[in-house]
């Protein structure tokens, strides 16, 4: 800590902040993980790149459901997938400019700019173009992915190797900078959602009532799509742009089976996501498979388990209910399915 105070006098605020983060990452978090590795006898917890991967995954599991809960309840689940594909185009733009003009742009920076611009464009299309939301999303998604594929082939495939890590994600490519970005995004997104939670909830549940209450609906809708873009770009280094959208949707859908309130839905979705990412990262290391794929499969397994358990419980409770003379529970359920519930 003394060294940090001494360095603060010699470095700029940004450099001092980075040094503080590095000290927390290696001196505090890294030391704690090393001790945990020795206590449990699990060697992978002592590897720095695995420590970074776990921390990045934990951050993704927080910000994904935190934003995704609002998207799912607005019936905009496909927005995450759309922004992921346009973020792919943003990465391709950065790599293309670096190869063609000998620049040193960060692909994450160009992906962030393209994804945020696309998010605002989608909201503009929905508000002003009179297009259906799914139509607008489909148009933007396919256009973004087409742009990325064109830029890759424009350099005779020279940037295809560099873009693979962004497409599929990788544990070994999670650098200190990536972790720092995720931690910063987690703090930023968490703060914004906490401060704007009530108006965001009103706009999500009933936009018409929110307008009647003089809430700036357009502003909060745009805030939500921008937050979605930030989540997608921050997470794609470990998840890959193809699978990053799943962390905004699958845990939220899992929580929907058991949650009794909106806040409870967010909390349970985060817990489901944390289990999925920790399991997925561990499986990716043990079996040498893609981290993004193993995380999504773990999330899908949690979803399927909760679905089966809740449906089984519902049928068990129905069988215990007393019935009068008439059709059994099974017959009643068949009747509801056959005629839409109108049969007496």
Short mmCIF file of C-alpha atoms in Angstrom, two decimals:
data_model
loop_
_atom_site.label_atom_id
_atom_site.label_comp_id
_atom_site.label_asym_id
_atom_site.label_seq_id
_atom_site.Cartn_x
_atom_site.Cartn_y
_atom_site.Cartn_z
CA UNK A 1 0.00 0.00 0.00
CA UNK A 2 2.95 2.31 0.73
CA UNK A 3 4.22 1.65 -2.78
CA UNK A 4 0.83 2.64 -4.20
CA UNK A 5 0.89 5.91 -2.27
CA UNK A 6 4.40 6.63 -3.45
CA UNK A 7 3.55 5.86 -7.06
CA UNK A 8 0.53 8.17 -6.91
CA UNK A 9 2.95 11.11 -6.70
CA UNK A 10 4.86 10.01 -9.80
CA UNK A 11 2.11 8.79 -12.14
CA UNK A 12 -1.02 10.25 -13.66
CA UNK A 13 -4.42 9.45 -12.07
CA UNK A 14 -5.11 6.89 -14.78
CA UNK A 15 -1.79 5.16 -14.27
CA UNK A 16 -2.22 5.22 -10.51
CA UNK A 17 -5.66 3.67 -10.84
CA UNK A 18 -4.26 0.92 -13.06
CA UNK A 19 -1.46 0.22 -10.58
CA UNK A 20 -4.03 -0.01 -7.79
CA UNK A 21 -6.08 -2.47 -9.84
CA UNK A 22 -3.00 -4.58 -10.60
CA UNK A 23 -2.16 -4.68 -6.90
CA UNK A 24 -5.71 -5.78 -6.04
CA UNK A 25 -5.68 -8.36 -8.84
CA UNK A 26 -2.35 -9.95 -7.99
CA UNK A 27 -1.65 -8.97 -4.39
CA UNK A 28 -5.11 -9.53 -2.94
CA UNK A 29 -7.20 -11.66 -5.30
CA UNK A 30 -4.25 -13.64 -6.67
CA UNK A 31 -2.88 -14.35 -3.20
CA UNK A 32 -6.29 -15.48 -2.00
CA UNK A 33 -6.71 -17.82 -4.97
CA UNK A 34 -3.22 -19.24 -4.39
CA UNK A 35 -4.11 -20.02 -0.78
CA UNK A 36 -7.38 -21.60 -1.91
CA UNK A 37 -5.44 -23.70 -4.43
CA UNK A 38 -3.15 -25.00 -1.69
CA UNK A 39 -5.98 -25.71 0.75
CA UNK A 40 -8.11 -27.58 -1.80
CA UNK A 41 -5.23 -29.14 -3.68
CA UNK A 42 -6.58 -27.80 -6.99
CA UNK A 43 -3.61 -26.64 -9.04
CA UNK A 44 -5.57 -24.75 -11.69
CA UNK A 45 -6.72 -22.19 -9.12
CA UNK A 46 -3.09 -21.13 -8.74
CA UNK A 47 -2.54 -20.35 -12.42
CA UNK A 48 -2.77 -16.59 -13.10
CA UNK A 49 -4.66 -17.00 -16.39
CA UNK A 50 -7.26 -19.22 -14.69
CA UNK A 51 -7.61 -16.69 -11.87
CA UNK A 52 -8.29 -14.00 -14.46
CA UNK A 53 -10.75 -16.28 -16.30
CA UNK A 54 -12.73 -16.99 -13.12
CA UNK A 55 -12.88 -13.32 -12.17
CA UNK A 56 -13.98 -12.34 -15.68
CA UNK A 57 -16.63 -15.07 -15.69
CA UNK A 58 -17.99 -13.95 -12.31
CA UNK A 59 -18.34 -10.40 -13.63
CA UNK A 60 -20.14 -11.64 -16.75
CA UNK A 61 -22.53 -13.63 -14.57
CA UNK A 62 -23.48 -10.44 -12.73
CA UNK A 63 -23.90 -7.92 -15.55
CA UNK A 64 -25.49 -10.36 -18.01
CA UNK A 65 -28.64 -11.19 -15.99
CA UNK A 66 -28.71 -7.70 -14.47
CA UNK A 67 -29.36 -6.20 -17.89
CA UNK A 68 -30.93 -9.28 -19.46
CA UNK A 69 -33.83 -9.31 -16.99
CA UNK A 70 -35.07 -6.00 -18.38
CA UNK A 71 -34.61 -7.20 -21.97
CA UNK A 72 -36.50 -10.45 -21.48
CA UNK A 73 -39.44 -8.71 -19.83
CA UNK A 74 -39.51 -6.19 -22.69
CA UNK A 75 -39.59 -9.14 -25.10
CA UNK A 76 -36.31 -8.01 -26.68
CA UNK A 77 -34.26 -11.14 -26.06
CA UNK A 78 -32.96 -11.08 -29.63
CA UNK A 79 -31.42 -7.65 -29.10
CA UNK A 80 -28.45 -9.23 -27.34
CA UNK A 81 -27.84 -11.59 -30.25
CA UNK A 82 -28.15 -8.70 -32.71
CA UNK A 83 -25.61 -6.58 -30.86
CA UNK A 84 -23.27 -9.56 -30.54
CA UNK A 85 -23.22 -10.00 -34.33
CA UNK A 86 -22.68 -6.29 -34.91
CA UNK A 87 -19.90 -6.33 -32.30
CA UNK A 88 -18.32 -8.99 -34.50
CA UNK A 89 -18.46 -6.46 -37.32
CA UNK A 90 -16.86 -3.89 -35.00
CA UNK A 91 -13.98 -6.26 -34.25
CA UNK A 92 -13.56 -6.89 -37.97
CA UNK A 93 -13.49 -3.12 -38.59
CA UNK A 94 -10.70 -2.67 -36.05
CA UNK A 95 -8.62 -5.55 -37.39
CA UNK A 96 -9.21 -4.42 -40.98
CA UNK A 97 -8.07 -0.85 -40.26
CA UNK A 98 -5.01 -2.13 -38.43
CA UNK A 99 -4.08 -4.39 -41.37
CA UNK A 100 -4.89 -1.92 -44.16
CA UNK A 101 -3.64 1.33 -42.62
CA UNK A 102 -0.98 -0.01 -40.22
CA UNK A 103 -2.85 1.38 -37.22
CA UNK A 104 -2.91 0.04 -33.68
CA UNK A 105 -6.59 0.35 -32.82
CA UNK A 106 -8.03 -1.89 -30.15
CA UNK A 107 -10.65 -4.21 -31.69
CA UNK A 108 -12.60 -3.95 -28.43
CA UNK A 109 -12.76 -0.17 -28.85
CA UNK A 110 -14.11 -0.37 -32.39
CA UNK A 111 -16.52 -3.12 -31.32
CA UNK A 112 -17.76 -0.89 -28.48
CA UNK A 113 -18.35 2.04 -30.84
CA UNK A 114 -20.14 -0.09 -33.44
CA UNK A 115 -22.26 -1.94 -30.86
CA UNK A 116 -23.39 1.24 -29.07
CA UNK A 117 -24.17 2.91 -32.40
CA UNK A 118 -26.12 -0.15 -33.49
CA UNK A 119 -28.06 -0.23 -30.23
CA UNK A 120 -29.18 3.35 -30.76
CA UNK A 121 -29.99 2.59 -34.40
CA UNK A 122 -32.23 -0.32 -33.42
CA UNK A 123 -34.10 1.83 -30.92
CA UNK A 124 -34.45 4.52 -33.61
CA UNK A 125 -35.85 2.02 -36.10
CA UNK A 126 -38.41 0.78 -33.61
CA UNK A 127 -39.48 4.30 -32.60
CA UNK A 128 -39.48 6.13 -35.93
CA UNK A 129 -39.41 3.68 -38.82
CA UNK A 130 -42.62 1.99 -37.76
CA UNK A 131 -40.97 -1.41 -38.15
CA UNK A 132 -41.72 -4.34 -35.91
CA UNK A 133 -39.02 -4.92 -33.32
CA UNK A 134 -38.16 -8.43 -34.53
CA UNK A 135 -37.94 -7.21 -38.13
CA UNK A 136 -35.59 -4.37 -37.17
CA UNK A 137 -33.41 -6.74 -35.17
CA UNK A 138 -33.23 -9.24 -38.03
CA UNK A 139 -32.22 -6.53 -40.51
CA UNK A 140 -29.48 -5.13 -38.29
CA UNK A 141 -28.21 -8.58 -37.25
CA UNK A 142 -27.76 -9.88 -40.78
CA UNK A 143 -26.29 -6.61 -42.02
CA UNK A 144 -23.74 -6.50 -39.22
CA UNK A 145 -22.64 -10.08 -39.71
CA UNK A 146 -22.44 -9.57 -43.48
CA UNK A 147 -20.22 -6.51 -42.99
CA UNK A 148 -17.88 -8.49 -40.74
CA UNK A 149 -17.59 -11.35 -43.23
CA UNK A 150 -16.88 -8.95 -46.09
CA UNK A 151 -14.11 -7.21 -44.17
CA UNK A 152 -12.51 -10.55 -43.31
CA UNK A 153 -12.42 -11.65 -46.95
CA UNK A 154 -11.31 -8.19 -48.13
CA UNK A 155 -7.85 -8.84 -46.70
CA UNK A 156 -7.61 -12.32 -48.29
CA UNK A 157 -8.41 -13.87 -44.91
CA UNK A 158 -5.40 -12.25 -43.27
CA UNK A 159 -7.35 -11.16 -40.20
CA UNK A 160 -9.32 -14.40 -39.85
CA UNK A 161 -6.81 -15.78 -37.35
CA UNK A 162 -7.08 -12.70 -35.15
CA UNK A 163 -10.85 -12.76 -35.10
CA UNK A 164 -11.25 -16.40 -34.01
CA UNK A 165 -10.72 -15.53 -30.35
CA UNK A 166 -13.56 -13.01 -30.51
CA UNK A 167 -15.88 -15.42 -32.31
CA UNK A 168 -15.51 -18.38 -29.96
CA UNK A 169 -13.87 -16.98 -26.84
CA UNK A 170 -10.79 -18.30 -25.08
CA UNK A 171 -9.53 -18.71 -21.53
CA UNK A 172 -5.89 -18.17 -22.46
CA UNK A 173 -6.53 -14.79 -24.11
CA UNK A 174 -8.12 -13.17 -21.03
CA UNK A 175 -5.55 -10.51 -20.17
CA UNK A 176 -5.33 -8.13 -17.25
CA UNK A 177 -6.77 -5.45 -19.51
CA UNK A 178 -9.82 -7.62 -20.31
CA UNK A 179 -10.41 -8.28 -16.62
CA UNK A 180 -9.98 -4.59 -15.84
CA UNK A 181 -12.55 -3.73 -18.52
CA UNK A 182 -15.04 -6.25 -17.12
CA UNK A 183 -14.59 -5.03 -13.55
CA UNK A 184 -15.03 -1.41 -14.67
CA UNK A 185 -18.11 -2.30 -16.73
CA UNK A 186 -19.55 -4.25 -13.80
CA UNK A 187 -19.19 -1.24 -11.52
CA UNK A 188 -20.56 1.14 -14.15
CA UNK A 189 -23.53 -1.02 -15.17
CA UNK A 190 -24.34 -1.97 -11.58
CA UNK A 191 -24.31 1.68 -10.54
CA UNK A 192 -26.48 2.83 -13.45
CA UNK A 193 -29.05 0.08 -12.95
CA UNK A 194 -29.19 0.77 -9.21
CA UNK A 195 -29.69 4.50 -9.69
CA UNK A 196 -32.21 4.15 -12.52
CA UNK A 197 -33.88 0.95 -11.30
CA UNK A 198 -37.35 2.34 -10.62
CA UNK A 199 -37.85 4.20 -13.93
CA UNK A 200 -36.31 1.28 -15.83
CA UNK A 201 -38.79 -1.05 -14.12
CA UNK A 202 -41.74 1.23 -14.99
CA UNK A 203 -40.67 1.47 -18.63
CA UNK A 204 -40.16 -2.29 -18.82
CA UNK A 205 -43.48 -3.28 -17.26
CA UNK A 206 -45.76 -0.59 -18.73
CA UNK A 207 -44.32 2.09 -20.98
CA UNK A 208 -47.71 3.79 -21.40
CA UNK A 209 -48.14 4.21 -17.64
CA UNK A 210 -44.55 5.42 -17.43
CA UNK A 211 -45.30 8.17 -19.96
CA UNK A 212 -48.38 9.13 -17.96
CA UNK A 213 -46.13 9.44 -14.92
CA UNK A 214 -43.91 11.82 -16.93
CA UNK A 215 -40.98 9.44 -17.12
CA UNK A 216 -38.71 9.97 -20.13
CA UNK A 217 -39.44 6.58 -21.68
CA UNK A 218 -37.27 7.16 -24.74
CA UNK A 219 -34.25 8.02 -22.59
CA UNK A 220 -34.49 4.89 -20.44
CA UNK A 221 -35.09 2.65 -23.42
CA UNK A 222 -31.93 3.98 -25.00
CA UNK A 223 -30.06 3.59 -21.74
CA UNK A 224 -31.03 -0.07 -21.61
CA UNK A 225 -29.92 -0.86 -25.18
CA UNK A 226 -26.61 0.94 -24.59
CA UNK A 227 -26.05 -1.08 -21.42
CA UNK A 228 -26.75 -4.22 -23.43
CA UNK A 229 -24.10 -3.22 -25.94
CA UNK A 230 -21.58 -2.66 -23.15
CA UNK A 231 -22.30 -6.08 -21.67
CA UNK A 232 -21.92 -7.81 -25.03
CA UNK A 233 -18.59 -6.19 -25.89
CA UNK A 234 -17.17 -6.65 -22.40
CA UNK A 235 -18.04 -10.36 -22.32
CA UNK A 236 -17.18 -11.48 -25.82
CA UNK A 237 -13.47 -11.98 -25.13
CA UNK A 238 -14.21 -15.01 -22.95
CA UNK A 239 -17.66 -16.02 -24.26
CA UNK A 240 -17.28 -15.28 -27.96
CA UNK A 241 -19.74 -13.15 -29.94
CA UNK A 242 -21.71 -16.22 -31.01
CA UNK A 243 -22.61 -17.26 -27.47
CA UNK A 244 -22.43 -14.09 -25.39
CA UNK A 245 -26.15 -13.36 -25.85
CA UNK A 246 -27.01 -16.54 -23.96
CA UNK A 247 -25.83 -15.06 -20.66
CA UNK A 248 -28.39 -12.27 -20.97
CA UNK A 249 -31.28 -14.64 -21.65
CA UNK A 250 -30.85 -18.22 -20.36
CA UNK A 251 -30.30 -17.42 -16.64
CA UNK A 252 -33.23 -14.97 -16.73
CA UNK A 253 -35.46 -17.64 -18.26
CA UNK A 254 -34.32 -20.05 -15.55
CA UNK A 255 -35.20 -17.60 -12.78
CA UNK A 256 -38.60 -17.00 -14.35
CA UNK A 257 -39.79 -20.44 -13.26
CA UNK A 258 -39.44 -19.72 -9.54
CA UNK A 259 -39.12 -15.94 -9.04
CA UNK A 260 -41.99 -14.19 -7.26
CA UNK A 261 -40.93 -10.61 -7.99
CA UNK A 262 -38.77 -8.61 -10.39
CA UNK A 263 -35.95 -8.13 -7.88
CA UNK A 264 -36.06 -11.80 -7.00
CA UNK A 265 -35.85 -12.63 -10.69
CA UNK A 266 -32.65 -10.59 -11.00
CA UNK A 267 -31.10 -12.21 -7.93
CA UNK A 268 -31.97 -15.78 -8.93
CA UNK A 269 -30.80 -15.16 -12.49
CA UNK A 270 -27.43 -13.97 -11.21
CA UNK A 271 -27.11 -17.05 -8.96
CA UNK A 272 -27.95 -19.35 -11.88
CA UNK A 273 -25.44 -17.53 -14.07
CA UNK A 274 -22.70 -17.75 -11.43
CA UNK A 275 -23.17 -21.51 -11.16
CA UNK A 276 -23.07 -21.81 -14.95
CA UNK A 277 -19.91 -19.76 -15.47
CA UNK A 278 -17.97 -21.39 -12.64
CA UNK A 279 -18.94 -24.85 -13.88
CA UNK A 280 -18.30 -23.92 -17.50
CA UNK A 281 -14.84 -22.43 -16.91
CA UNK A 282 -13.83 -25.46 -14.85
CA UNK A 283 -15.03 -27.90 -17.52
CA UNK A 284 -13.30 -25.86 -20.23
CA UNK A 285 -9.96 -26.20 -18.41
CA UNK A 286 -10.34 -29.87 -17.50
CA UNK A 287 -11.42 -31.09 -20.94
CA UNK A 288 -9.71 -28.47 -23.11
CA UNK A 289 -12.94 -27.25 -24.71
CA UNK A 290 -14.24 -23.79 -25.61
CA UNK A 291 -15.06 -21.74 -22.53
CA UNK A 292 -18.04 -19.98 -24.08
CA UNK A 293 -19.64 -23.21 -25.23
CA UNK A 294 -19.17 -25.00 -21.92
CA UNK A 295 -20.62 -22.01 -20.02
CA UNK A 296 -23.72 -21.87 -22.22
CA UNK A 297 -24.22 -25.64 -22.00
CA UNK A 298 -23.98 -25.41 -18.21
CA UNK A 299 -26.55 -22.61 -18.22
CA UNK A 300 -28.83 -24.69 -20.46
CA UNK A 301 -28.45 -27.66 -18.12
CA UNK A 302 -29.50 -25.50 -15.16
CA UNK A 303 -32.48 -24.25 -17.16
CA UNK A 304 -33.56 -27.78 -18.08
CA UNK A 305 -33.17 -28.99 -14.49
CA UNK A 306 -35.27 -26.17 -13.04
CA UNK A 307 -37.87 -26.66 -15.77
CA UNK A 308 -38.24 -30.38 -15.04
CA UNK A 309 -38.32 -29.90 -11.26
CA UNK A 310 -40.90 -27.11 -11.31
CA UNK A 311 -43.17 -28.90 -13.78
CA UNK A 312 -42.92 -32.13 -11.81
CA UNK A 313 -43.79 -30.29 -8.59
CA UNK A 314 -46.79 -28.65 -10.25
CA UNK A 315 -48.19 -31.99 -11.43
CA UNK A 316 -47.56 -33.58 -8.01
CA UNK A 317 -49.50 -30.78 -6.30
CA UNK A 318 -52.38 -31.11 -8.78
CA UNK A 319 -52.69 -34.80 -8.01
CA UNK A 320 -53.02 -34.07 -4.29
CA UNK A 321 -55.87 -31.61 -4.78
CA UNK A 322 -59.31 -33.04 -3.90
CA UNK A 323 -61.55 -33.53 -6.91
CA UNK A 324 -65.28 -33.94 -7.20
CA UNK A 325 -67.00 -36.40 -9.47
CA UNK A 326 -65.96 -35.63 -13.01
CA UNK A 327 -62.90 -35.89 -15.18
CA UNK A 328 -59.56 -36.58 -13.57
CA UNK A 329 -56.70 -34.09 -13.49
CA UNK A 330 -55.14 -35.74 -16.51
CA UNK A 331 -58.39 -35.54 -18.45
CA UNK A 332 -58.85 -31.93 -17.42
CA UNK A 333 -55.37 -31.04 -18.66
CA UNK A 334 -56.05 -32.78 -21.97
CA UNK A 335 -59.29 -30.85 -22.32
CA UNK A 336 -57.51 -27.55 -21.74
CA UNK A 337 -54.98 -28.36 -24.39
CA UNK A 338 -57.58 -29.56 -26.87
CA UNK A 339 -60.01 -26.67 -26.87
CA UNK A 340 -57.96 -23.80 -25.43
CA UNK A 341 -59.60 -24.01 -22.02
CA UNK A 342 -63.13 -23.20 -23.18
CA UNK A 343 -64.63 -26.67 -22.69
CA UNK A 344 -66.89 -26.92 -19.62
#
